[in-house]
XYZ file of C-alpha atoms in Angstrom:
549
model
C 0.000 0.000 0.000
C 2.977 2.741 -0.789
C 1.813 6.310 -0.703
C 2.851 6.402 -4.571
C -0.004 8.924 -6.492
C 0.608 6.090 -9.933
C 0.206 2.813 -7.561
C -3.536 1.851 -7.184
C -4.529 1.409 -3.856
C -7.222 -1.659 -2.994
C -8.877 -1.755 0.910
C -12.176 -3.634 1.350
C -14.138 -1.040 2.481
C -17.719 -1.956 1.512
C -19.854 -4.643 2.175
C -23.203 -5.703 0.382
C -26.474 -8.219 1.526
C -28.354 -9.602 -1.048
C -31.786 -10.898 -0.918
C -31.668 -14.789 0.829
C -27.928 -14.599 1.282
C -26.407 -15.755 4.349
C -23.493 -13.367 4.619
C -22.261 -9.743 3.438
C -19.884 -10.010 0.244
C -17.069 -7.778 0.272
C -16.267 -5.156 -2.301
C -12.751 -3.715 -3.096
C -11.910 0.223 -3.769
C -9.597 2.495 -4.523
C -7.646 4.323 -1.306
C -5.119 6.958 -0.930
C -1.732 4.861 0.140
C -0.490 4.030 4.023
C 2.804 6.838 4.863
C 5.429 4.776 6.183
C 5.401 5.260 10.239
C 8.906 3.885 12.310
C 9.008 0.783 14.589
C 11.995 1.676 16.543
C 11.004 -1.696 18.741
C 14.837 -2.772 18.457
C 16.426 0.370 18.667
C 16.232 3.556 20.678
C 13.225 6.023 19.568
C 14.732 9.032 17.088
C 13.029 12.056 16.284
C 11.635 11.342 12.981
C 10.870 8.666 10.904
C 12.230 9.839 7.675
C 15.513 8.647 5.563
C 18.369 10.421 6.559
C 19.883 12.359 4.482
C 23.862 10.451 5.301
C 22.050 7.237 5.038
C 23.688 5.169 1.805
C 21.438 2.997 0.028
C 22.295 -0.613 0.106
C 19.570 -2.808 -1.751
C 16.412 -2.731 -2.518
C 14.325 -6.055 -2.857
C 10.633 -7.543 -3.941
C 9.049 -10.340 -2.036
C 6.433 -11.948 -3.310
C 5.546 -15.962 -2.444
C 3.141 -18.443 -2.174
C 2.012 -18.672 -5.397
C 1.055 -22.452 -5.019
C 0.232 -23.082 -8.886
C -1.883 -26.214 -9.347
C -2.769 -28.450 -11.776
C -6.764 -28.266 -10.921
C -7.100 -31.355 -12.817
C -4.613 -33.278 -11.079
C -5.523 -36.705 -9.473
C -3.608 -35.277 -6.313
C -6.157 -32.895 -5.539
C -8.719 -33.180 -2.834
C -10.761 -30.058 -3.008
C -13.454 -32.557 -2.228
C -12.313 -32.488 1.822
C -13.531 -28.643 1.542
C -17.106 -30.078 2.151
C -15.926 -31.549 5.774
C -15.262 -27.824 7.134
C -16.173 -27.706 10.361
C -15.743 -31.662 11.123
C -12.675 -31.348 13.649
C -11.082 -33.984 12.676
C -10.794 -33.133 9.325
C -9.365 -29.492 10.299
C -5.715 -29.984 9.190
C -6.338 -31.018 5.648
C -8.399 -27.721 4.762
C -8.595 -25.817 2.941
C -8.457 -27.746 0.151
C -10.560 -25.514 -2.210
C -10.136 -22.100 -3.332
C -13.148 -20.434 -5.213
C -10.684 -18.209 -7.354
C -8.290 -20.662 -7.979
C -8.974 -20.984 -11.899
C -8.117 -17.425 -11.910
C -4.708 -17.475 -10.621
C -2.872 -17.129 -13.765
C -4.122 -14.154 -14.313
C -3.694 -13.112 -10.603
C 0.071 -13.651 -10.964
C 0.539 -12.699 -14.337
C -0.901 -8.720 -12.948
C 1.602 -9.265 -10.142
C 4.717 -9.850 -12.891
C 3.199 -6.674 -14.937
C 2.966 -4.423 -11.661
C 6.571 -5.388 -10.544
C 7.365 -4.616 -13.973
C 6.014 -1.532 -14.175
C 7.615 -0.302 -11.375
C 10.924 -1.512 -12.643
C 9.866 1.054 -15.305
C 9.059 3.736 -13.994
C 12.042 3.890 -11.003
C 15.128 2.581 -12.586
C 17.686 1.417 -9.509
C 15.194 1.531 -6.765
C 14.611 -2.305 -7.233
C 17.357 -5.074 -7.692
C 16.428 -8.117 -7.177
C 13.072 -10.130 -6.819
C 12.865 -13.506 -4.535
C 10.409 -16.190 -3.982
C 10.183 -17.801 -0.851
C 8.984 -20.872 -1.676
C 5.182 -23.276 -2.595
C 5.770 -21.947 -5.861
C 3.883 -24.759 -6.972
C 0.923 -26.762 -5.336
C 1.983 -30.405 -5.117
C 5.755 -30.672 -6.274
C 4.425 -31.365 -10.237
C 6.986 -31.280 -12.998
C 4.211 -29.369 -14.887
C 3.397 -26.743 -12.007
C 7.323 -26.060 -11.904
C 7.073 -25.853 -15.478
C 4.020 -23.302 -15.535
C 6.247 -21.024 -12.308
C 9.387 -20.947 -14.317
C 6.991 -19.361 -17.301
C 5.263 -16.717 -15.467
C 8.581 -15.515 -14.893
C 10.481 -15.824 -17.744
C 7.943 -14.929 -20.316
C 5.821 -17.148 -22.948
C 2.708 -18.718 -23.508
C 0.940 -19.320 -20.132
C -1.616 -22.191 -20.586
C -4.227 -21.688 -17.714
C -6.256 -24.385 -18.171
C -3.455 -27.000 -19.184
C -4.312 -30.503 -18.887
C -7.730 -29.751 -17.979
C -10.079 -29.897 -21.101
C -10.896 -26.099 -20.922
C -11.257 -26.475 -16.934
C -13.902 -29.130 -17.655
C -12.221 -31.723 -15.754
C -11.489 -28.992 -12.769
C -13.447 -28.459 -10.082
C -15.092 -24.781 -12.193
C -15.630 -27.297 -14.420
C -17.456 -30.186 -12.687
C -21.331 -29.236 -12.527
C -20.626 -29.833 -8.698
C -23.043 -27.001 -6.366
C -19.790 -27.629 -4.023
C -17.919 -25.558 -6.365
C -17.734 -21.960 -7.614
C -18.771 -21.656 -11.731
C -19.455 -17.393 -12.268
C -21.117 -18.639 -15.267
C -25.163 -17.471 -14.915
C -26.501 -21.504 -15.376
C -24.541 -22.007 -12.114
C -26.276 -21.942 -9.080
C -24.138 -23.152 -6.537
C -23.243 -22.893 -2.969
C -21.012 -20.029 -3.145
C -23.306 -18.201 -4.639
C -26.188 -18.492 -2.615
C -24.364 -18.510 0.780
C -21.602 -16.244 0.014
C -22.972 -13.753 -2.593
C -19.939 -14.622 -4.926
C -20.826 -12.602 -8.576
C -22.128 -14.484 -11.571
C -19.517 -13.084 -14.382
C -20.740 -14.289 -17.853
C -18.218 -15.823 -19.949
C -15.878 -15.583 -17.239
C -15.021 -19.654 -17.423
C -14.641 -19.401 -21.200
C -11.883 -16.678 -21.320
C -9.940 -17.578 -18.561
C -9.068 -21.102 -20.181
C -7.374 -19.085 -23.327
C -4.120 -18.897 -23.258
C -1.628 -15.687 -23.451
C 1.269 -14.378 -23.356
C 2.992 -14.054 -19.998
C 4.942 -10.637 -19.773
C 8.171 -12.374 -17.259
C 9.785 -10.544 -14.474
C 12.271 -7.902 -16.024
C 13.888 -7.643 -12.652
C 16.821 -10.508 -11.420
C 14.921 -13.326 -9.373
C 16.155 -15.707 -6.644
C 13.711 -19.003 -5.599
C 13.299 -20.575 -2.355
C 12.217 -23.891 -1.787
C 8.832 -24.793 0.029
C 6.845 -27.937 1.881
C 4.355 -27.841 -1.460
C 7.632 -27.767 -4.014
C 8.004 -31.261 -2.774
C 5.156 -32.935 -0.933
C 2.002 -34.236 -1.900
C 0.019 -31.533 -1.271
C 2.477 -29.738 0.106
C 1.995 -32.391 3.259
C 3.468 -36.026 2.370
C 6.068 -37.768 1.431
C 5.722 -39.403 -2.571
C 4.986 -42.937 -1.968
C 5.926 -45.958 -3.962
C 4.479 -45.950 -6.884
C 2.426 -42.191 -6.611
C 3.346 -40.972 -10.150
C 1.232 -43.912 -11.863
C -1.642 -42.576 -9.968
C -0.496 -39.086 -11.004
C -0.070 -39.847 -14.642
C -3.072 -41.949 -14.795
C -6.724 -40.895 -16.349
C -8.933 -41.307 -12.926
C -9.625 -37.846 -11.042
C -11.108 -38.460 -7.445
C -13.784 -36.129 -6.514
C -15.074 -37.757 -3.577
C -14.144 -39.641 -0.291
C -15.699 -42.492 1.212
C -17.853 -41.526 4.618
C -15.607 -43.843 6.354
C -12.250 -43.050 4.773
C -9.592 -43.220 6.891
C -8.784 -43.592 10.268
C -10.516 -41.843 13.321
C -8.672 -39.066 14.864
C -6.993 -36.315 12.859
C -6.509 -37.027 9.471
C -3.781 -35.247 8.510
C -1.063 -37.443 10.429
C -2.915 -40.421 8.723
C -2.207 -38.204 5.286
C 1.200 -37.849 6.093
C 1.771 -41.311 6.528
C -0.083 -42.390 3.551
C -1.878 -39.808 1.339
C -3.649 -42.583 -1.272
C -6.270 -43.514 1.334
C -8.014 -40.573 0.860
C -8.262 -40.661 -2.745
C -10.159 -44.180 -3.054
C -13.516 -42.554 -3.442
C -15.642 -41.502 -6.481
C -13.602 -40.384 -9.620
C -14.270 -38.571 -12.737
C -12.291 -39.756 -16.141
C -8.995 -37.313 -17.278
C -6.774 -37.504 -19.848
C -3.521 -38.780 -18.877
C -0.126 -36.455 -18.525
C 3.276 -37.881 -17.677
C 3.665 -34.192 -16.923
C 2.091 -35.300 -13.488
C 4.771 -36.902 -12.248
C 6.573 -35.315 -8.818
C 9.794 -33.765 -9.461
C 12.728 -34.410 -6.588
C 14.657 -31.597 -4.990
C 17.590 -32.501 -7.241
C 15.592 -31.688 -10.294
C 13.954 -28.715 -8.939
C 17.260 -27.288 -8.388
C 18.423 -27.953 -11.991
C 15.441 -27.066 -13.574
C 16.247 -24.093 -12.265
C 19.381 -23.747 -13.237
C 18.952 -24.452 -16.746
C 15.502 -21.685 -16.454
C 15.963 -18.231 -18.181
C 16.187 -14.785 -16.731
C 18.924 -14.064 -14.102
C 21.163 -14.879 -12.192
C 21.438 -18.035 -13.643
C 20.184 -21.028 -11.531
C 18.204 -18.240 -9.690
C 20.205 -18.772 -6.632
C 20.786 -22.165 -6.929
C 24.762 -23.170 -8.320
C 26.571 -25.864 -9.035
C 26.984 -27.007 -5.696
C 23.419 -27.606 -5.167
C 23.356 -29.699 -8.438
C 25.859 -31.771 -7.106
C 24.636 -31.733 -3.644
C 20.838 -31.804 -4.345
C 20.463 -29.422 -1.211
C 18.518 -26.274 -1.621
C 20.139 -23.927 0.874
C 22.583 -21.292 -0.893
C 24.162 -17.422 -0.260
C 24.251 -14.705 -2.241
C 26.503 -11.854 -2.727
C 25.581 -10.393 -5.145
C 24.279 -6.528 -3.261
C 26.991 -4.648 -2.535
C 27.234 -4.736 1.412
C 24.130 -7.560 1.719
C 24.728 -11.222 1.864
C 21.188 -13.051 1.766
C 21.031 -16.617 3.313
C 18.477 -18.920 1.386
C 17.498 -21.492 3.380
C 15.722 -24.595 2.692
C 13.273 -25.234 5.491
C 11.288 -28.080 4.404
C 10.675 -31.713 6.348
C 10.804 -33.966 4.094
C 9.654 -36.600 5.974
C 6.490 -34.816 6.152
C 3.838 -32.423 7.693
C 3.500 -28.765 6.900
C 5.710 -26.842 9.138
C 9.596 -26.170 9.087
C 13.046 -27.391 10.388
C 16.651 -27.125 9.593
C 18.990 -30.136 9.791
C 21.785 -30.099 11.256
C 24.098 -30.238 8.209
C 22.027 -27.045 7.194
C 22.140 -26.034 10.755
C 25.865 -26.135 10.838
C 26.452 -24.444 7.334
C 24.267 -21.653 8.188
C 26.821 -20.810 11.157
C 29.766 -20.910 8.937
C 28.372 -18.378 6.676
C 27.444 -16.441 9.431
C 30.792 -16.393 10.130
C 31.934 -15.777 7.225
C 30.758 -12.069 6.887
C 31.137 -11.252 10.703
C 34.489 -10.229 11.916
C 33.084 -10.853 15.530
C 30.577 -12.643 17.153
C 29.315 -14.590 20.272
C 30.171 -18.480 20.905
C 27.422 -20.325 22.399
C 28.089 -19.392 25.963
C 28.245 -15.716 25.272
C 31.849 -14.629 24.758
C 33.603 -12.651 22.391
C 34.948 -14.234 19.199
C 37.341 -12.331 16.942
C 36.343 -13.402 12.737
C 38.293 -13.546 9.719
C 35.105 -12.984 7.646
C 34.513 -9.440 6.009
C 31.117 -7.311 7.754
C 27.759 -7.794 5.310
C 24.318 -6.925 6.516
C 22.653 -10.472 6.200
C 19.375 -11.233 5.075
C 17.649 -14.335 5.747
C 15.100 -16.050 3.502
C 13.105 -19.316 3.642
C 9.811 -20.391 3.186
C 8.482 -21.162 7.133
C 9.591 -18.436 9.247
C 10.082 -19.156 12.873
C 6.487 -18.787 14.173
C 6.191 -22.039 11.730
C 9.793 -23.680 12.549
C 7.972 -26.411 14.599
C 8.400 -29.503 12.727
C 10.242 -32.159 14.240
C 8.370 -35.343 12.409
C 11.364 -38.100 11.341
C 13.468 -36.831 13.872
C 15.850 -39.667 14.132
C 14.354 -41.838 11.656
C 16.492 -41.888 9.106
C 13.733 -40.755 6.605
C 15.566 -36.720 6.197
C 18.714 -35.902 4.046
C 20.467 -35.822 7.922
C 20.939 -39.130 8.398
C 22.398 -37.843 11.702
C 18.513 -37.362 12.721
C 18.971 -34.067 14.371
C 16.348 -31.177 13.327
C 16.383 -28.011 14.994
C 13.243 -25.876 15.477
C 12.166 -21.967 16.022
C 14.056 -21.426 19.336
C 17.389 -23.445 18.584
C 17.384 -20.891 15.272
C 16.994 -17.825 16.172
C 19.534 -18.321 19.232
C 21.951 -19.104 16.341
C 21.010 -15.780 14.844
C 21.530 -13.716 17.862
C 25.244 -14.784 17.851
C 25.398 -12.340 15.188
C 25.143 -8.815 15.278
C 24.799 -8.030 11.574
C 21.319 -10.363 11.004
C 18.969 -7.715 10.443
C 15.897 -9.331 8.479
C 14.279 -12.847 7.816
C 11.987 -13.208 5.002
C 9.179 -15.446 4.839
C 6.089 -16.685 3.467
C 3.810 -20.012 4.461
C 1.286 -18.498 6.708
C -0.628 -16.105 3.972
C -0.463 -13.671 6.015
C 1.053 -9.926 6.271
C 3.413 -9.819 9.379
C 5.878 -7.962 10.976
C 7.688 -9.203 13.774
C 10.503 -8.078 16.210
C 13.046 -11.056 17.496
C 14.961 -9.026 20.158
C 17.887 -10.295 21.304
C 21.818 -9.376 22.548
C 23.290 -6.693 20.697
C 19.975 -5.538 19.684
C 17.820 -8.360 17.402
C 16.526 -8.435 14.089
C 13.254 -8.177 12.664
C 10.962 -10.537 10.613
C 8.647 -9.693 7.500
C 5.977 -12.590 6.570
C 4.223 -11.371 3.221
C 0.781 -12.748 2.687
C 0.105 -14.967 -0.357
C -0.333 -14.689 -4.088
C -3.299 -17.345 -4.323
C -5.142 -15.425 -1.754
C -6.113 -12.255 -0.411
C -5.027 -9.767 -0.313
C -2.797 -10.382 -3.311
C 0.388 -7.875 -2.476
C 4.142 -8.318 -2.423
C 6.622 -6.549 -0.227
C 9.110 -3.906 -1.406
C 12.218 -3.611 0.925
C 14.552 -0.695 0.382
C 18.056 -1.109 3.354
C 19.723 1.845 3.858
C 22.486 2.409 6.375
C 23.084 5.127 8.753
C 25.663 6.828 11.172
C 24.031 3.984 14.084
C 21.530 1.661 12.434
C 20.096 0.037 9.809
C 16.144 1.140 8.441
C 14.834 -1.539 6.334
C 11.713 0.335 4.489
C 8.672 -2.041 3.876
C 6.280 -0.887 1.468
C 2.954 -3.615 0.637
C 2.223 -3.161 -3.155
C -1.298 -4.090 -4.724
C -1.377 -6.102 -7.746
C -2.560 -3.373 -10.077
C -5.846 -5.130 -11.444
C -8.792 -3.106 -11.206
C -10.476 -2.836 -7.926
C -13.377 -3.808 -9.411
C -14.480 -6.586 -11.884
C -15.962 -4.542 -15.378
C -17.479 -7.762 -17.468
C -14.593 -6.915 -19.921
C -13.230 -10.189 -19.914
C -9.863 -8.930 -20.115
C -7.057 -10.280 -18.525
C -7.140 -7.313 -15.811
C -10.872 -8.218 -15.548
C -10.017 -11.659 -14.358
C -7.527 -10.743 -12.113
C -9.675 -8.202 -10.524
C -12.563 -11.069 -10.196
C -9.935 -13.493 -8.826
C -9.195 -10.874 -5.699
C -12.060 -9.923 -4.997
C -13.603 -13.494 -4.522
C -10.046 -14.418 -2.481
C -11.144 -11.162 -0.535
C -14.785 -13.016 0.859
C -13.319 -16.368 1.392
C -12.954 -16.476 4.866
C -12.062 -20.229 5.143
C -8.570 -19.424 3.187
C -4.866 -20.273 5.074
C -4.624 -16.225 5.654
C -8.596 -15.435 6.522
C -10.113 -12.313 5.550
C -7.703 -10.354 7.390
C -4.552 -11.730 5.624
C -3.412 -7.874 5.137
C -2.190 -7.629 8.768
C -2.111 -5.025 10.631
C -1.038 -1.200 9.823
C 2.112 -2.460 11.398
C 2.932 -4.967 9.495
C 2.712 -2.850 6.082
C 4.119 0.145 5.323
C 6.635 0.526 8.001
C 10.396 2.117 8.508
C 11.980 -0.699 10.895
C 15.097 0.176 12.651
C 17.660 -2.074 13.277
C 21.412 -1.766 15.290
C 24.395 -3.853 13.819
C 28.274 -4.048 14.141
C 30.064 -1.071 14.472
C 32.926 -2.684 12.408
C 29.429 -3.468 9.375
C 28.758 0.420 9.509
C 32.264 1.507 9.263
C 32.668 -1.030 6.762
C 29.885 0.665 4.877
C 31.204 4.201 5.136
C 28.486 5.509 7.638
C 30.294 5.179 10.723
């Protein structure tokens, strides 16, 4: 939401009740942008809020995440378990449906076309874009396909592998599901006021061509870029029921075991799937791709840097944890924060966990030891930057823990608290990027020698449909690391057009009235936890390193 006069601003304002519906339906609008206020939580309070004028720019970055691109016709879907909200023991598998999700191509391709356009219009404000992580919905080879597309440019196939979205859940004749067609009268209509849009299903299976990102881009690996579902591990055998022509829509009243189903899912997602089924077409382009292959795909993927982050190390490792150097002054820290075992949340390894200190070290020439004391470095002073997909509220995953079953085979995984002690051993951590919850959220992690903050930015597939600018600049005695939310810059309201901008419009404002989402209807945070100037102390030796000492 930047105070920019060319930057359409969207804030749901307005709410309507129509005759024999059950609940309001939200409307979008345009609003004058958030000014940036300070959050000096970490630092003492200063007079004024603004930029210094002695404060050197040092980078200034775009985070956007969570796109979660999914084959809707894929056999791994189970929108179906939507229609058990409210059972509690189904809780931890929803949602599984999104009423907008046939429009998400068009919801990301706006997103490319706004971070393009202000790449346009402000030259060396912005270098470098990143993704932290669920870039695609259920670890496909096609979804990767479709996410390295949208950002390099080409035909983008929306309905692909889907008949026209017949064979998707838009598609099925199912009152479960959301058609904006007028012969639909479904459930989401009548309960939710979502619009009828005529011709809306027709146009957004055409295909068009995607813009890509004219900015640098770095990826970030997530739980859904390589578990069924973004929750299980592939079992034996799972791409022949991928690849083959049988679509379940339905699950037996009895499936499953009693209790909560998602630890039965994790240890064995097929059970679900055993139900009713609808015929497909077949696509080898089903099959799950391993983290090996994710990280070359990538690195044979257009657009810079190459590999995106990822180098040949990680080829020949098949890890997806990196650094790069690349910002004069920055070093970010990509870490890969999946369990692979299974199960949504985040860990670290301890190979990981161990590497991460090392390259702490590396750009620190002192620090703290575990117990506290002083320790002289040979590295040379960089702000750092952290990335990953779970941030620490989510770093709570300790399934396989000793098993075996994780790329560790020491068996140690180390959560949220074991973490962030790590990174307050060193001074010049100043920000942690991260995505997973959908939701817009600031968040101070105090510690000695002052802390560092942490910046969750809401989701792509869901409301409120913003990325994160994030402009560090370095003065005489801290660091101010300006945050600035940034709408996709559809229309705030649907005009029948049919356009592309017309679909993306419809696609946010239905994500903004479904309240059953992973963010909620309130996935745009707080005021603090948008457009906000937060103030961070590091190293003397890092600000005399960056001539502001």
């Amino acid at each position: 939401m930047p105070e920019r006069d060319d930057i359409k601003v969207i804030t749901t304002v307005e709410t309507t009740l129509v005759p024999d519906q059950a609940e309001p339906y939200r409307r979008l609008h345009l609003h004058s942008g958030e000014q940036h206020t300070v959050r000096n939580d970490l630092v003492p309070a200063t007079p004024d809020g603004e930029p210094a004028r002695d404060e050197v720019r040092l980078a200034g970055l775009v985070h956007f995440t969570d796109f979660q691109i999914a084959d809707l016709a894929s056999p791994s879907r189970v929108e179906f378990l939507q229609r058990r909200e409210g059972q509690p023991d189904w809780a931890r598998m929803l949602p599984a449906y999104r009423p907008q999700e046939f429009l998400l191509a068009h919801a990301i391709e706006m997103t490319v076309r706004t971070i393009n356009g202000l790449v346009a219009r402000e030259p060396g404000r912005w270098d470098i874009a990143l993704t932290t992580g669920d870039n695609t919905d259920s670890a496909q080879s096609n979804e990767l396909d479709a996410f390295l597309t949208y950002l390099a440019g080409g035909t983008i196939e929306p309905a692909a592998g889907t008949r026209g979205f017949s064979d998707a859940p838009v598609g099925l004749d199912d009152e479960n599901y959301y058609n904006p067609e007028p012969s639909s009268h479904d459930q989401w209509k009548k309960t939710k006021g979502l619009p009828t849009h005529a011709g809306a299903l027709t146009a957004s299976a055409k295909p068009f061509d995607g813009e890509g990102l004219k900015l640098p881009w770095l990826s970030c690996f997530g739980n859904h870029d390589c578990l069924v579902q973004g929750r299980s591990a592939e079992p034996r055998g799972y791409d022949d029921f991928l690849t083959g022509r049988a679509k379940p829509i339905g699950v037996a009243e009895d499936a499953g075991p009693r209790g909560d189903k998602l630890s039965a899912y994790v240890e064995d997602p097929t059970w679900v799937s055993q139900g009713a089924s609808h015929p497909i077409e077949s696509d080898s382009g089903r099959r799950m791709v391993t983290k090996a292959e994710y990280v070359n795909r990538h690195l044979c993927a257009l657009g810079s840097p190459q590999g995106h982050g990822f180098t040949e190390d990680n080829r020949a490792s098949g890890r997806a944890y990196y650094v790069y150097d690349e910002l004069p002054g920055v070093r970010m820290i990509v870490l890969d924060t999946t369990n692979i075992a299974g199960h949504v949340d985040g860990c670290v390894d301890q190979r990981q966990f161990e590497w991460l200190e090392e390259k702490l070290v590396e750009v620190h020439t002192s620090y703290l030891s575990e117990s506290g004391e002083a320790v002289s470095g040979g590295g040379d002073d960089r702000l750092v930057v952290i990335a990953s997909h779970h941030g620490l509220s989510t770093m709570t995953n300790g399934f396989g823990a000793g098993s075996g079953a994780g790329e560790d085979r020491r068996g140690k995984l180390y959560l949220a608290d074991e973490v962030e002690k790590l990174l307050h051993r060193f001074a010049n951590v100043a920000l942690w990027l991260s995505g997973h919850t959908h939701v817009n959220k600031i968040t101070p992690r105090p510690g000695e020698g002052g802390g560092f903050w942490e910046a969750s930015t809401g989701s792509i597939a869901e409301w409120p449909v913003q990325f994160r600018g994030i402009e560090i600049s370095a003065g005489p005695s801290m660091v101010r690391l300006r945050t600035t939310m940034v709408d996709s810059q559809a229309p705030a309201t649907p005009d029948g057009t049919l356009s592309l901008e017309d679909l993306a419009s419809l696609h946010r404002e239905i994500a903004a009235n479904d309240e059953g989402s992973v963010g909620g209807l309130y996935a745009e945070g707080a005021v603090a936890d948008r457009n906000q100037d937060l103030l961070v102390s590091v190293s003397n030796e890092l600000l005399t390193a960056l001539g502001v000492s």
